[in-house]
C-alpha positions as a Markdown table, in Angstrom:
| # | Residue | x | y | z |
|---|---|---|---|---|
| 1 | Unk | 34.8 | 61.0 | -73.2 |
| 2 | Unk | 31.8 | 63.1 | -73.6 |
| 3 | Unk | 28.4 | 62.6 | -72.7 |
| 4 | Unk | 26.4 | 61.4 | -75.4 |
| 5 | Unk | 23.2 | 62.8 | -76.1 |
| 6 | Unk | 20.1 | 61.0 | -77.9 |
| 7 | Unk | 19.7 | 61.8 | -81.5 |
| 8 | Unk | 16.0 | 64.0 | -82.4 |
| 9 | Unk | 13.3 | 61.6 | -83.1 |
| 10 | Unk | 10.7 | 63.3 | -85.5 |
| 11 | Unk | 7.6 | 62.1 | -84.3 |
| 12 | Unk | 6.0 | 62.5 | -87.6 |
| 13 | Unk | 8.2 | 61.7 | -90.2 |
| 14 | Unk | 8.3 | 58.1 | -91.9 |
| 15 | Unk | 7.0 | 56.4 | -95.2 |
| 16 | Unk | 4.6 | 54.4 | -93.7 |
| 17 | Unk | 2.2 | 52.5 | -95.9 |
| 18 | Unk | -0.9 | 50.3 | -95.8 |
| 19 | Unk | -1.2 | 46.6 | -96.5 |
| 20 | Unk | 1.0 | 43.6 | -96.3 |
| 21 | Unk | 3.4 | 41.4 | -98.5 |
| 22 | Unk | 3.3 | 37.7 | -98.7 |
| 23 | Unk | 7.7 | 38.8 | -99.1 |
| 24 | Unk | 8.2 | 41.6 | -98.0 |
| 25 | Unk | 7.2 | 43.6 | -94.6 |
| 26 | Unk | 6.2 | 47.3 | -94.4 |
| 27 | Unk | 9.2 | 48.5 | -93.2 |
| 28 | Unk | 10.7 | 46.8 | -96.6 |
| 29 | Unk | 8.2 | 48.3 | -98.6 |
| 30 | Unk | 8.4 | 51.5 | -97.0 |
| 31 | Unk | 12.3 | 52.0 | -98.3 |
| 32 | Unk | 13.4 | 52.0 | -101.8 |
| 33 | Unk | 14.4 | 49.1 | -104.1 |
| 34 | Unk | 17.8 | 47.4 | -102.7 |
| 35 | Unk | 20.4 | 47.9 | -105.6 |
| 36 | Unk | 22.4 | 45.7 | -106.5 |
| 37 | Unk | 26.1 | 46.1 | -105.9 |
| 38 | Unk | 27.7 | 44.3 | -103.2 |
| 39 | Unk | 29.3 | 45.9 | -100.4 |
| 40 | Unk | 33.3 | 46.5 | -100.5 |
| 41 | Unk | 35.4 | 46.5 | -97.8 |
| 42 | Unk | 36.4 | 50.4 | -97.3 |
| 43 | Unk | 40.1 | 51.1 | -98.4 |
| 44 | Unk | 42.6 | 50.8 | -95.8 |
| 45 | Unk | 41.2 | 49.1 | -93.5 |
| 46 | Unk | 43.1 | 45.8 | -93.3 |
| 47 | Unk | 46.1 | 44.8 | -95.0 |
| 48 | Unk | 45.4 | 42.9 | -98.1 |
| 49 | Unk | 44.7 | 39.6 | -98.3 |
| 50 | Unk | 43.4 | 40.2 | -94.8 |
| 51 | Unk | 39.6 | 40.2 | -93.6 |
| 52 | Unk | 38.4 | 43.8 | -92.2 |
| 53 | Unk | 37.3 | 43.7 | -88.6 |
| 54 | Unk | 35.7 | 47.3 | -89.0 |
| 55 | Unk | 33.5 | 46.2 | -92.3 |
| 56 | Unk | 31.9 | 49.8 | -92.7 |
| 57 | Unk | 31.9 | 52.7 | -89.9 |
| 58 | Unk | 29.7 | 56.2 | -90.6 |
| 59 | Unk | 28.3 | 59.4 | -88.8 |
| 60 | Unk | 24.9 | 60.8 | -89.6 |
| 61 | Unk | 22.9 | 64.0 | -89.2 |
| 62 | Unk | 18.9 | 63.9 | -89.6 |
| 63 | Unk | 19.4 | 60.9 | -91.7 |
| 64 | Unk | 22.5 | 61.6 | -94.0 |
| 65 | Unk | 25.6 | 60.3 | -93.7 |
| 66 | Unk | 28.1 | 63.4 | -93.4 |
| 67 | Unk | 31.2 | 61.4 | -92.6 |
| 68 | Unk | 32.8 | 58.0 | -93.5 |
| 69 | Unk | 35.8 | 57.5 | -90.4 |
| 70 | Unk | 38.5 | 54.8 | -91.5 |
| 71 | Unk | 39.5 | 53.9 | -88.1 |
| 72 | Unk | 37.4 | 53.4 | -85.0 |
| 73 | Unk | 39.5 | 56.2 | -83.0 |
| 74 | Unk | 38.3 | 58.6 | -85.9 |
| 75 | Unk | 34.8 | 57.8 | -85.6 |
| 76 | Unk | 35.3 | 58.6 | -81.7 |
| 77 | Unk | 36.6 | 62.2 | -82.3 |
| 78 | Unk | 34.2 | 63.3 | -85.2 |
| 79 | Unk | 31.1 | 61.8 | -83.0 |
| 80 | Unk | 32.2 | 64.2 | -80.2 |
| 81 | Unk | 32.7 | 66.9 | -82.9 |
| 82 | Unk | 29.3 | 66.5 | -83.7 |
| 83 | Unk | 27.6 | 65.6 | -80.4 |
| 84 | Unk | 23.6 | 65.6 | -82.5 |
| 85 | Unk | 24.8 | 62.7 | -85.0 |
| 86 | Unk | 24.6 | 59.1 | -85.0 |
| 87 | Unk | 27.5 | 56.6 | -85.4 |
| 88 | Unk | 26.6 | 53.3 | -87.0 |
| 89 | Unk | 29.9 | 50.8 | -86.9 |
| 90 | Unk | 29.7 | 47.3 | -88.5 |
| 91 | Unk | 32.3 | 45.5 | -87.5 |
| 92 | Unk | 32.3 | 41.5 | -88.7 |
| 93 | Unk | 34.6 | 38.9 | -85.9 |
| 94 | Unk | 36.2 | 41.8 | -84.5 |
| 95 | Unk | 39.3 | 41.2 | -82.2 |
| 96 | Unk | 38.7 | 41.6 | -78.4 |
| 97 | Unk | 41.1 | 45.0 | -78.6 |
| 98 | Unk | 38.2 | 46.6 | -80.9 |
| 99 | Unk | 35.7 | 45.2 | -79.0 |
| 100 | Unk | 37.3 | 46.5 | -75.6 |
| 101 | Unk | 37.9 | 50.1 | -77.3 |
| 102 | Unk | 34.6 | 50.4 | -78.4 |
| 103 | Unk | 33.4 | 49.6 | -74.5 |
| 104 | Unk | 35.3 | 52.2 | -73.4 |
| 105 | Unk | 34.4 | 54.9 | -75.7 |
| 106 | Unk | 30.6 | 54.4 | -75.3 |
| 107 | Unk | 30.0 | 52.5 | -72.1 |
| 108 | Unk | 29.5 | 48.8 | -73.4 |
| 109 | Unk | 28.5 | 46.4 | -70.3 |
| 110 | Unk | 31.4 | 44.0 | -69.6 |
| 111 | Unk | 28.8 | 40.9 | -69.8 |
| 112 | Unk | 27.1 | 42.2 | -73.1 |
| 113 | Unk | 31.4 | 42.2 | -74.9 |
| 114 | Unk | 32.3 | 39.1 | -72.9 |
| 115 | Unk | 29.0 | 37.8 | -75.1 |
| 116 | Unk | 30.3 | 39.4 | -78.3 |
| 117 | Unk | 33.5 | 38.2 | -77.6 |
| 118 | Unk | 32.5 | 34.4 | -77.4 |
| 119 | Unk | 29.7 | 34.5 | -79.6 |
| 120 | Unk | 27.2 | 31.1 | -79.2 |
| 121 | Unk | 24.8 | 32.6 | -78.0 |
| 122 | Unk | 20.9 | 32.5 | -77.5 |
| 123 | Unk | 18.8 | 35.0 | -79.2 |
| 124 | Unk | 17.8 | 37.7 | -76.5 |
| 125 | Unk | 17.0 | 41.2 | -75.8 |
| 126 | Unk | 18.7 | 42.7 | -72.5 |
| 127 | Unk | 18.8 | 46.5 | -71.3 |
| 128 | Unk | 22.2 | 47.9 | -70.0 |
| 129 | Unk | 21.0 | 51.5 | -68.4 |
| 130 | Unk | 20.6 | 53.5 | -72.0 |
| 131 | Unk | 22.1 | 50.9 | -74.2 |
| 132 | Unk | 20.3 | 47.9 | -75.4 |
| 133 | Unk | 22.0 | 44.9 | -76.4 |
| 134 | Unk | 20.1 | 42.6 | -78.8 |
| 135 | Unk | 21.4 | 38.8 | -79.9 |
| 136 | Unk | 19.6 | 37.5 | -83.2 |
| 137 | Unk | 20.2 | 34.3 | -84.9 |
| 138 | Unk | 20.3 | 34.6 | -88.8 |
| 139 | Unk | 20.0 | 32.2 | -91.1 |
| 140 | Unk | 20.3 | 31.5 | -94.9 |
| 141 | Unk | 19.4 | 28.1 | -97.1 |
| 142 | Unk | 22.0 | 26.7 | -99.0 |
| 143 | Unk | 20.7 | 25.3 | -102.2 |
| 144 | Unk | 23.3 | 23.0 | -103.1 |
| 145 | Unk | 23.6 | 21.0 | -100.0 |
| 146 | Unk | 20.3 | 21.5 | -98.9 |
| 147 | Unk | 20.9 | 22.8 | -95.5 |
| 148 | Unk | 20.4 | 25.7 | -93.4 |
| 149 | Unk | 23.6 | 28.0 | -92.6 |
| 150 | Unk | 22.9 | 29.7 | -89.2 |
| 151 | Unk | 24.9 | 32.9 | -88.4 |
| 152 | Unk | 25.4 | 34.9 | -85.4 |
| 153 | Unk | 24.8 | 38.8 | -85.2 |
| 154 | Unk | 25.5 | 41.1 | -82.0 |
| 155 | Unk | 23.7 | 44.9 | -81.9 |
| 156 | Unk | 24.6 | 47.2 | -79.1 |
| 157 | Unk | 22.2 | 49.9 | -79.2 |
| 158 | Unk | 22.7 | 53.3 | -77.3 |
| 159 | Unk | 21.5 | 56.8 | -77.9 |
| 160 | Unk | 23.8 | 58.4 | -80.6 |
| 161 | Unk | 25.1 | 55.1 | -81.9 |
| 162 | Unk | 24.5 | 52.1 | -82.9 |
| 163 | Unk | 27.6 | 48.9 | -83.2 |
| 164 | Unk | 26.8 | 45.7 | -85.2 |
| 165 | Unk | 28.9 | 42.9 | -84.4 |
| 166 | Unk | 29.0 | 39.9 | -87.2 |
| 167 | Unk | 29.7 | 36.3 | -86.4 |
| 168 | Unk | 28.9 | 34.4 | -89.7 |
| 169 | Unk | 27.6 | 35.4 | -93.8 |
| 170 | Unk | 24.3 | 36.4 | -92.8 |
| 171 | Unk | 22.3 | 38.7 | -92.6 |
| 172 | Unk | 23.6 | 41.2 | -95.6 |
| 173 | Unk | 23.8 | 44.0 | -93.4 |
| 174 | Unk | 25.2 | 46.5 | -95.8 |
| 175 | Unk | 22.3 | 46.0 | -97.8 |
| 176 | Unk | 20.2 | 47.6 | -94.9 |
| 177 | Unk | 22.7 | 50.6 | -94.3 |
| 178 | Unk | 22.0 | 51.4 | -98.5 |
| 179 | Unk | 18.2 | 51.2 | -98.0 |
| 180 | Unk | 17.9 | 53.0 | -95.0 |
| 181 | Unk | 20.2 | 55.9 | -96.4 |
| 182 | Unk | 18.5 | 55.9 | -99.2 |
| 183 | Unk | 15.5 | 56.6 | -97.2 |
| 184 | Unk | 16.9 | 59.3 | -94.5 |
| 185 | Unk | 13.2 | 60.2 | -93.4 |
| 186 | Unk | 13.8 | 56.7 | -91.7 |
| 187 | Unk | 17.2 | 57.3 | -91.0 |
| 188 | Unk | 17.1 | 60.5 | -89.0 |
| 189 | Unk | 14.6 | 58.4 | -86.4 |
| 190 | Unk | 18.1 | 57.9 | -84.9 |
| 191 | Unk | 19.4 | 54.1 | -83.4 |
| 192 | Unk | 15.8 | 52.8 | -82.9 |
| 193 | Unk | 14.9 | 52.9 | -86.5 |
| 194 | Unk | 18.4 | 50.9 | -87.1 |
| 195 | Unk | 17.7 | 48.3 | -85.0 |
| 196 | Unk | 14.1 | 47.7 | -86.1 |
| 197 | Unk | 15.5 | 47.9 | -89.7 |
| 198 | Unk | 18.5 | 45.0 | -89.0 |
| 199 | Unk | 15.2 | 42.9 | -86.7 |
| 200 | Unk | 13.3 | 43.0 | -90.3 |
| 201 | Unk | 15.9 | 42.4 | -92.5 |
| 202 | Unk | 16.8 | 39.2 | -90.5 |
| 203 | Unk | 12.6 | 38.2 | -89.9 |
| 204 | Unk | 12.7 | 39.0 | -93.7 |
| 205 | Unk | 15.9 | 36.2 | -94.2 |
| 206 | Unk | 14.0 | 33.7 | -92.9 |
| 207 | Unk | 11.4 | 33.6 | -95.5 |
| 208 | Unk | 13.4 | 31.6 | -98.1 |
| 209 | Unk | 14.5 | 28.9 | -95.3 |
| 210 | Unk | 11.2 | 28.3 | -94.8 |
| 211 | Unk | 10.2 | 27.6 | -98.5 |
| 212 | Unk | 14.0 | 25.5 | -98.5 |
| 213 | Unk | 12.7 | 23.5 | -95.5 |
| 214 | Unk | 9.1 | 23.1 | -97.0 |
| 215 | Unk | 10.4 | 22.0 | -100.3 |
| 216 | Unk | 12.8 | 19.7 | -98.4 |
| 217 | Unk | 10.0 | 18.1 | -96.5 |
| 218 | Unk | 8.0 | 17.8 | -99.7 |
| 219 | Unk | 10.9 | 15.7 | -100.9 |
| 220 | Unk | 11.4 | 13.4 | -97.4 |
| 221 | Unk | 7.4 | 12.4 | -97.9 |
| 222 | Unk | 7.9 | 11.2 | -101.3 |
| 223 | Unk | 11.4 | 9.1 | -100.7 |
| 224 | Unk | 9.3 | 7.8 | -97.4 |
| 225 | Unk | 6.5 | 6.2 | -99.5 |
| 226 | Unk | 9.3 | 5.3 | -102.3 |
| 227 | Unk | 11.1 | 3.2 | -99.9 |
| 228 | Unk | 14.2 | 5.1 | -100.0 |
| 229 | Unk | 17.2 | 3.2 | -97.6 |
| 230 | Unk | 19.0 | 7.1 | -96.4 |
| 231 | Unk | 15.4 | 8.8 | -96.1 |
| 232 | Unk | 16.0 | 7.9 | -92.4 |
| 233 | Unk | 19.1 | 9.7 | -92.0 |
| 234 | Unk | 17.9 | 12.7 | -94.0 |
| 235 | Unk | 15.0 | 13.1 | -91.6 |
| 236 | Unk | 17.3 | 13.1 | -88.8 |
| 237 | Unk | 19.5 | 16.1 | -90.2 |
| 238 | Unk | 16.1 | 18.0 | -91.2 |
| 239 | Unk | 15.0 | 17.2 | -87.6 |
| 240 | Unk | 18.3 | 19.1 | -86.3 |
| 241 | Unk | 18.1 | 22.2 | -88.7 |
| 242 | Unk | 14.1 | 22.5 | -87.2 |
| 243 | Unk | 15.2 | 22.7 | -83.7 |
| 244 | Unk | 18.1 | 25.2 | -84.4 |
| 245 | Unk | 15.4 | 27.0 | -86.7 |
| 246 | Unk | 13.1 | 27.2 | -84.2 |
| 247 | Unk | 15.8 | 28.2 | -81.0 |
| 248 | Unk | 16.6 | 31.4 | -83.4 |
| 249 | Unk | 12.9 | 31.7 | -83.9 |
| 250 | Unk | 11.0 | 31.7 | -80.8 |
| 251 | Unk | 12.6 | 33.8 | -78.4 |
| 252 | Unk | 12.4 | 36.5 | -81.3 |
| 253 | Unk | 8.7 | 36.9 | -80.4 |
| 254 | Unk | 9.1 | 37.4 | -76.9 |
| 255 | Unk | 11.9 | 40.0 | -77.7 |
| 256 | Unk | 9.7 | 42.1 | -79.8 |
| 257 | Unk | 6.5 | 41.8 | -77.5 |
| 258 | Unk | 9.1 | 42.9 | -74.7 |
| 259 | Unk | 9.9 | 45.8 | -77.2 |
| 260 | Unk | 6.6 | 46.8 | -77.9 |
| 261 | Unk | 5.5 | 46.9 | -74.1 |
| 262 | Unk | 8.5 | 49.8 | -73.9 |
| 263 | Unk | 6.9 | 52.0 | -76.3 |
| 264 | Unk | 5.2 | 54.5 | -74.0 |
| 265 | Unk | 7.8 | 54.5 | -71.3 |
| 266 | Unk | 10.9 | 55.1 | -74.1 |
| 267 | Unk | 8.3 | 57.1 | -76.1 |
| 268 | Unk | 9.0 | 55.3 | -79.6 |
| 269 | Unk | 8.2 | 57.1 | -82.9 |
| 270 | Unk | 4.5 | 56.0 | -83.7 |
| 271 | Unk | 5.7 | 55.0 | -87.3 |
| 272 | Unk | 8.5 | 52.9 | -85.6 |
| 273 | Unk | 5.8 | 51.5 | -83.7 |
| 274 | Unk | 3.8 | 50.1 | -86.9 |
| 275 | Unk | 6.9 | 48.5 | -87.9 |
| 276 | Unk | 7.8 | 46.7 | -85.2 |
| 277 | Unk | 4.1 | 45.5 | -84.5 |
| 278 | Unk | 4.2 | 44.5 | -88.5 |
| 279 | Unk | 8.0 | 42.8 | -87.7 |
| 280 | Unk | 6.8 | 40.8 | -84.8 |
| 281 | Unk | 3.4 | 39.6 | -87.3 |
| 282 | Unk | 6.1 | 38.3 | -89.7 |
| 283 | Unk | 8.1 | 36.4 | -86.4 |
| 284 | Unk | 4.7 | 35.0 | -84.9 |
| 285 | Unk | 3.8 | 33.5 | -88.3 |
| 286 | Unk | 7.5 | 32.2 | -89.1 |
| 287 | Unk | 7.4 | 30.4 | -85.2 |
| 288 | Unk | 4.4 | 28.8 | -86.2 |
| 289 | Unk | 5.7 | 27.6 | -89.6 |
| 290 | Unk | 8.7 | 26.0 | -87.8 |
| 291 | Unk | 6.9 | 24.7 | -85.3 |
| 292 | Unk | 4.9 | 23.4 | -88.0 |
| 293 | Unk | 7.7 | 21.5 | -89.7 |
| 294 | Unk | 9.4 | 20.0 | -86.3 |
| 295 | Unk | 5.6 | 18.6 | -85.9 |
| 296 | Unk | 5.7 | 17.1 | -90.0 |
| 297 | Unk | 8.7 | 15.5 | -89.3 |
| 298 | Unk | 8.1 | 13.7 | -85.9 |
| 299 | Unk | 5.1 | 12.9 | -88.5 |
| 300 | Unk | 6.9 | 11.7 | -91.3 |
| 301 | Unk | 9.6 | 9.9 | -88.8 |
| 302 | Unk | 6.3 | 7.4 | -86.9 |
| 303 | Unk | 5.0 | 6.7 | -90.3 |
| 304 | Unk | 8.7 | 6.2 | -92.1 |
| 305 | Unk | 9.0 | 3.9 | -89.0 |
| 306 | Unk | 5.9 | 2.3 | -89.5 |
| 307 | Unk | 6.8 | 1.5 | -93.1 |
| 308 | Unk | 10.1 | 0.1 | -92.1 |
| 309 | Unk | 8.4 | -2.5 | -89.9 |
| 310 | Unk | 5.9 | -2.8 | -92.3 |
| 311 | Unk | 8.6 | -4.0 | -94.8 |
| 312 | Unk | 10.3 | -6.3 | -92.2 |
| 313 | Unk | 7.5 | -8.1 | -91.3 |
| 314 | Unk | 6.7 | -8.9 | -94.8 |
| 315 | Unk | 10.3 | -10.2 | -95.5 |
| 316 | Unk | 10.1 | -12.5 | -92.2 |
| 317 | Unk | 6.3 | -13.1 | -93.4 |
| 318 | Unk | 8.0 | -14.0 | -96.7 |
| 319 | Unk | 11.1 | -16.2 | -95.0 |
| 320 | Unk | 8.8 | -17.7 | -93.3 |
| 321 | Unk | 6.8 | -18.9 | -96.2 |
| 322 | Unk | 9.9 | -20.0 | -98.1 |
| 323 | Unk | 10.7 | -21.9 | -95.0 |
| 324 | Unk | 7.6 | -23.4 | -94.4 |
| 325 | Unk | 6.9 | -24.8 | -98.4 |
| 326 | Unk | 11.0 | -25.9 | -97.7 |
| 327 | Unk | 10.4 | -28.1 | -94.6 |
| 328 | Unk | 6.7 | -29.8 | -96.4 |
| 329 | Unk | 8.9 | -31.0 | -99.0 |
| 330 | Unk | 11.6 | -32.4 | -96.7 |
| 331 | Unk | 8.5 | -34.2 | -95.1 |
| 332 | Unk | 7.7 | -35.5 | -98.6 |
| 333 | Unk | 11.3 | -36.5 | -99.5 |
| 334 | Unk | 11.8 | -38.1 | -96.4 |
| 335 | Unk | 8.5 | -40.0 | -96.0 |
| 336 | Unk | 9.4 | -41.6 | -99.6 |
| 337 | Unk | 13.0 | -42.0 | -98.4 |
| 338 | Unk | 11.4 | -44.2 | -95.7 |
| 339 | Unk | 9.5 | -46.4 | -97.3 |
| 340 | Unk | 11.9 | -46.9 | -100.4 |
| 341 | Unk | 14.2 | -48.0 | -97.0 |
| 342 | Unk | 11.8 | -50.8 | -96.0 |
| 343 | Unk | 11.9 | -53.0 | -99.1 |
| 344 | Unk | 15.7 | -52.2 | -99.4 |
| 345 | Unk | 16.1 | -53.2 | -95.7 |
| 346 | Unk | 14.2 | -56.7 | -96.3 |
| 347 | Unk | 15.7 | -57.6 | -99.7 |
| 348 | Unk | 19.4 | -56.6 | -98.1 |
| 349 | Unk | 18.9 | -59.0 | -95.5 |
| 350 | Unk | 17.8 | -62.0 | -97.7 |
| 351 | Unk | 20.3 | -61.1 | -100.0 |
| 352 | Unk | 23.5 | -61.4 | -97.6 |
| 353 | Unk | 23.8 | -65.3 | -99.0 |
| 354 | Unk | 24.4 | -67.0 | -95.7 |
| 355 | Unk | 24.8 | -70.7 | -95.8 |
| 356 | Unk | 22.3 | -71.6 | -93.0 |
| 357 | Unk | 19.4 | -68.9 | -93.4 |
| 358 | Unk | 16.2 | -70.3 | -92.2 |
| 359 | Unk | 14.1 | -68.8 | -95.3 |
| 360 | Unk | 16.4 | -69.2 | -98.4 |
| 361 | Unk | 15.4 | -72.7 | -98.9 |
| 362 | Unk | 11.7 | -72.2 | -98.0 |
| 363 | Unk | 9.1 | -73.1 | -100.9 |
| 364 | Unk | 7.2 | -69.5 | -99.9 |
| 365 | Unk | 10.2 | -67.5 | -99.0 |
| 366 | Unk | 10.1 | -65.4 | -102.4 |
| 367 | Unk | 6.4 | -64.7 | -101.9 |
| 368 | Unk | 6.7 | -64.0 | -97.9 |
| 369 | Unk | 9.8 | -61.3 | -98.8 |
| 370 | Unk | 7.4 | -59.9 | -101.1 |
| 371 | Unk | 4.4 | -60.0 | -98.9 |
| 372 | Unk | 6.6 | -58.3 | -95.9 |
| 373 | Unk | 7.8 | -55.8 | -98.3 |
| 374 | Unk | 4.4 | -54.8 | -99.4 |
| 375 | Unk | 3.0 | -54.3 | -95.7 |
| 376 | Unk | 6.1 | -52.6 | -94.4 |
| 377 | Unk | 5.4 | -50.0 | -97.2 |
| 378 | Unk | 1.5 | -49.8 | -97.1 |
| 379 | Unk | 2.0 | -49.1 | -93.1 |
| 380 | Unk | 4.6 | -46.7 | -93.4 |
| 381 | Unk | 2.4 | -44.4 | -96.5 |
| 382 | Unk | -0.8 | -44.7 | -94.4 |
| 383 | Unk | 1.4 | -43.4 | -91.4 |
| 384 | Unk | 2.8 | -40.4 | -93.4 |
| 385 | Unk | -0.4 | -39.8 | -94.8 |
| 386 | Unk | -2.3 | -39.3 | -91.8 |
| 387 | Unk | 0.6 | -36.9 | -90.5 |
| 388 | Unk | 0.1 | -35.2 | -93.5 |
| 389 | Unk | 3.8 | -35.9 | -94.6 |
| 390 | Unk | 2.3 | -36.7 | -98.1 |
């Protein structure tokens, strides 16, 4: 293998402009519009029916692409044919042969392909001698089910080439290879300017998940307030995608501060250096919006809490009404039941018709039954009274 040799940087070249987009960064603005063909698989490259590993492989000189290689040992031959180009390969969940070919060819570190291999990992930035390897968590909303898809992308970064290694549907990196040939002034700042274009295009991809959260969240307040049974669960789910949101997030900003505190020592392109500073604006302010959300809902979570108990209180408030206005007319019924029982009880017993009953022949019996009866029931209705029974 021969020794590769960094690409020219033109220190003045670029399309930098002024200003900022609510959307769109400068580096976007900076290129032309994105068209809007999809990308195709190149010919040959799998069988049919079968998904490409190798999605798109090409060779550049000062910022045009001169050859498209179908295979991977083609690139490796026409790269040492032309020693002052750039290779860019985009391969999408290659096969650990590929992944150990392409080591070999251009010096990979065994730890950075053992991570490529597995995938799963945590967004980071680490520095292999000349090649950098970057890990950066994309992610996409899905309007239909509401959710965020997270995707995995892999970007080895070395002097005369640059490998992108796809674990997932996002980011659209084809889209970024039209734009930036489209713009070769940008191109022909060699690997750097690819890997700060593939950094903004996935910063850029997180714009839309952040209004899909938003609106999401908008949603969870209302259905908290309306009482909604599932909000609960729903919370929990949003809860989830927040702290995945924010693990692909956060360590972004360290890895472009760590990038930016290279420029003098790796003596970055000044106009590379605006777009990075402008990339890691648009990465500070998305961290702060997530962090924002995980905040809402841990919010939104206490208060649909709060409700809940709210609600349960008033049902055992309510239970315990019902309960209360039952057992006072039990005490009614019963208190009545009692003394309906007394004059019952007394006229039973003279009623029994027993031959030698001291009071059935008795010239006051009648009136004393009746008397008896009265005080018996006077007494009790005074008693219940006072016990508030009636």
């Amino acid at each position: 293998m021969s020794e590769r040799r960094p690409s020219p940087v033109s220190k003045n070249s670029g399309n930098g402009r002024n200003g900022r987009s609510a959307r769109r960064s400068v580096w976007r603005r900076a290129l032309p519009p994105e068209p809007d063909t999809a990308e195709q698989p190149r010919p040959g490259s799998a069988a049919p029916g079968e998904q490409p590993s190798v999605v798109e492989a090409a060779l550049y000189r000062d910022g045009v692409r001169v050859s498209t290689p179908a295979t991977l040992a083609q690139t490796y031959r026409e790269l040492r044919e032309h020693p002052a180009g750039m290779a860019w390969i985009g391969l999408a969940r290659p096969t650990s042969d590929e992944l150990l070919s392409l080591a070999a060819e251009f010096g990979l570190h065994p730890l950075a392909v053992e991570d490529a291999m597995e995938a799963h990992q945590r967004p980071k930035l680490e520095r292999y001698g000349a090649t950098l390897f970057v890990v950066l968590r994309a992610a996409r909303y899905l309007d239909a089910p509401e959710e965020v898809d997270f995707a995995e992308l892999h970007v080895f970064v070395g002097p005369d080439f640059v490998i992108t290694v796809r674990h997932g549907a996002a980011p659209d990196l084809s889209a970024v290879r039209r734009r930036m040939e489209d713009s070769p002034d940008l191109l022909k700042l060699g690997p750097e300017a690819v890997l700060y274009a593939i950094l903004d295009a996935v910063v850029d991809g997180y714009a839309p998940v952040v209004a899909g959260v938003q609106n999401d969240i908008d949603e969870i307040e209302t259905e908290v307030f309306r009482g909604d049974p599932e909000v609960s669960r729903r919370i929990y789910e949003l809860s989830r995608e927040t702290v995945e949101f924010q693990r692909a997030t956060r360590p972004l900003v360290g890895m472009l501060h760590g990038l930016m505190a290279g420029f003098t020592k790796y003596e970055t392109d000044e106009e590379l250096q605006r777009y990075l500073r402008d990339v890691a604006d648009h990465v500070t302010h998305t961290s702060e919006r997530v962090d924002g959300f995980r905040t809402a809902l841990t919010e939104i979570l206490t208060v649909n809490a709060t409700l809940v108990t709210q609600q349960q209180n008033a049902e055992m408030r309510a239970l315990a009404e019902a309960g209360f206005e039952q057992n006072e007319e039990i005490k009614k019924i019963s208190s009545w039941a009692a003394i309906l029982f007394a004059p019952t009880l007394v006229g039973t017993i003279y009623g029994m018709n027993f031959r030698k009953m001291p009071e059935l022949h008795w010239v006051w019996g009648y009136p004393f039954a009746i008397v008896l009866m009265a005080i018996v029931c006077t007494s009790l209705y005074f008693i219940f009274k006072r016990k508030d029974w009636l």
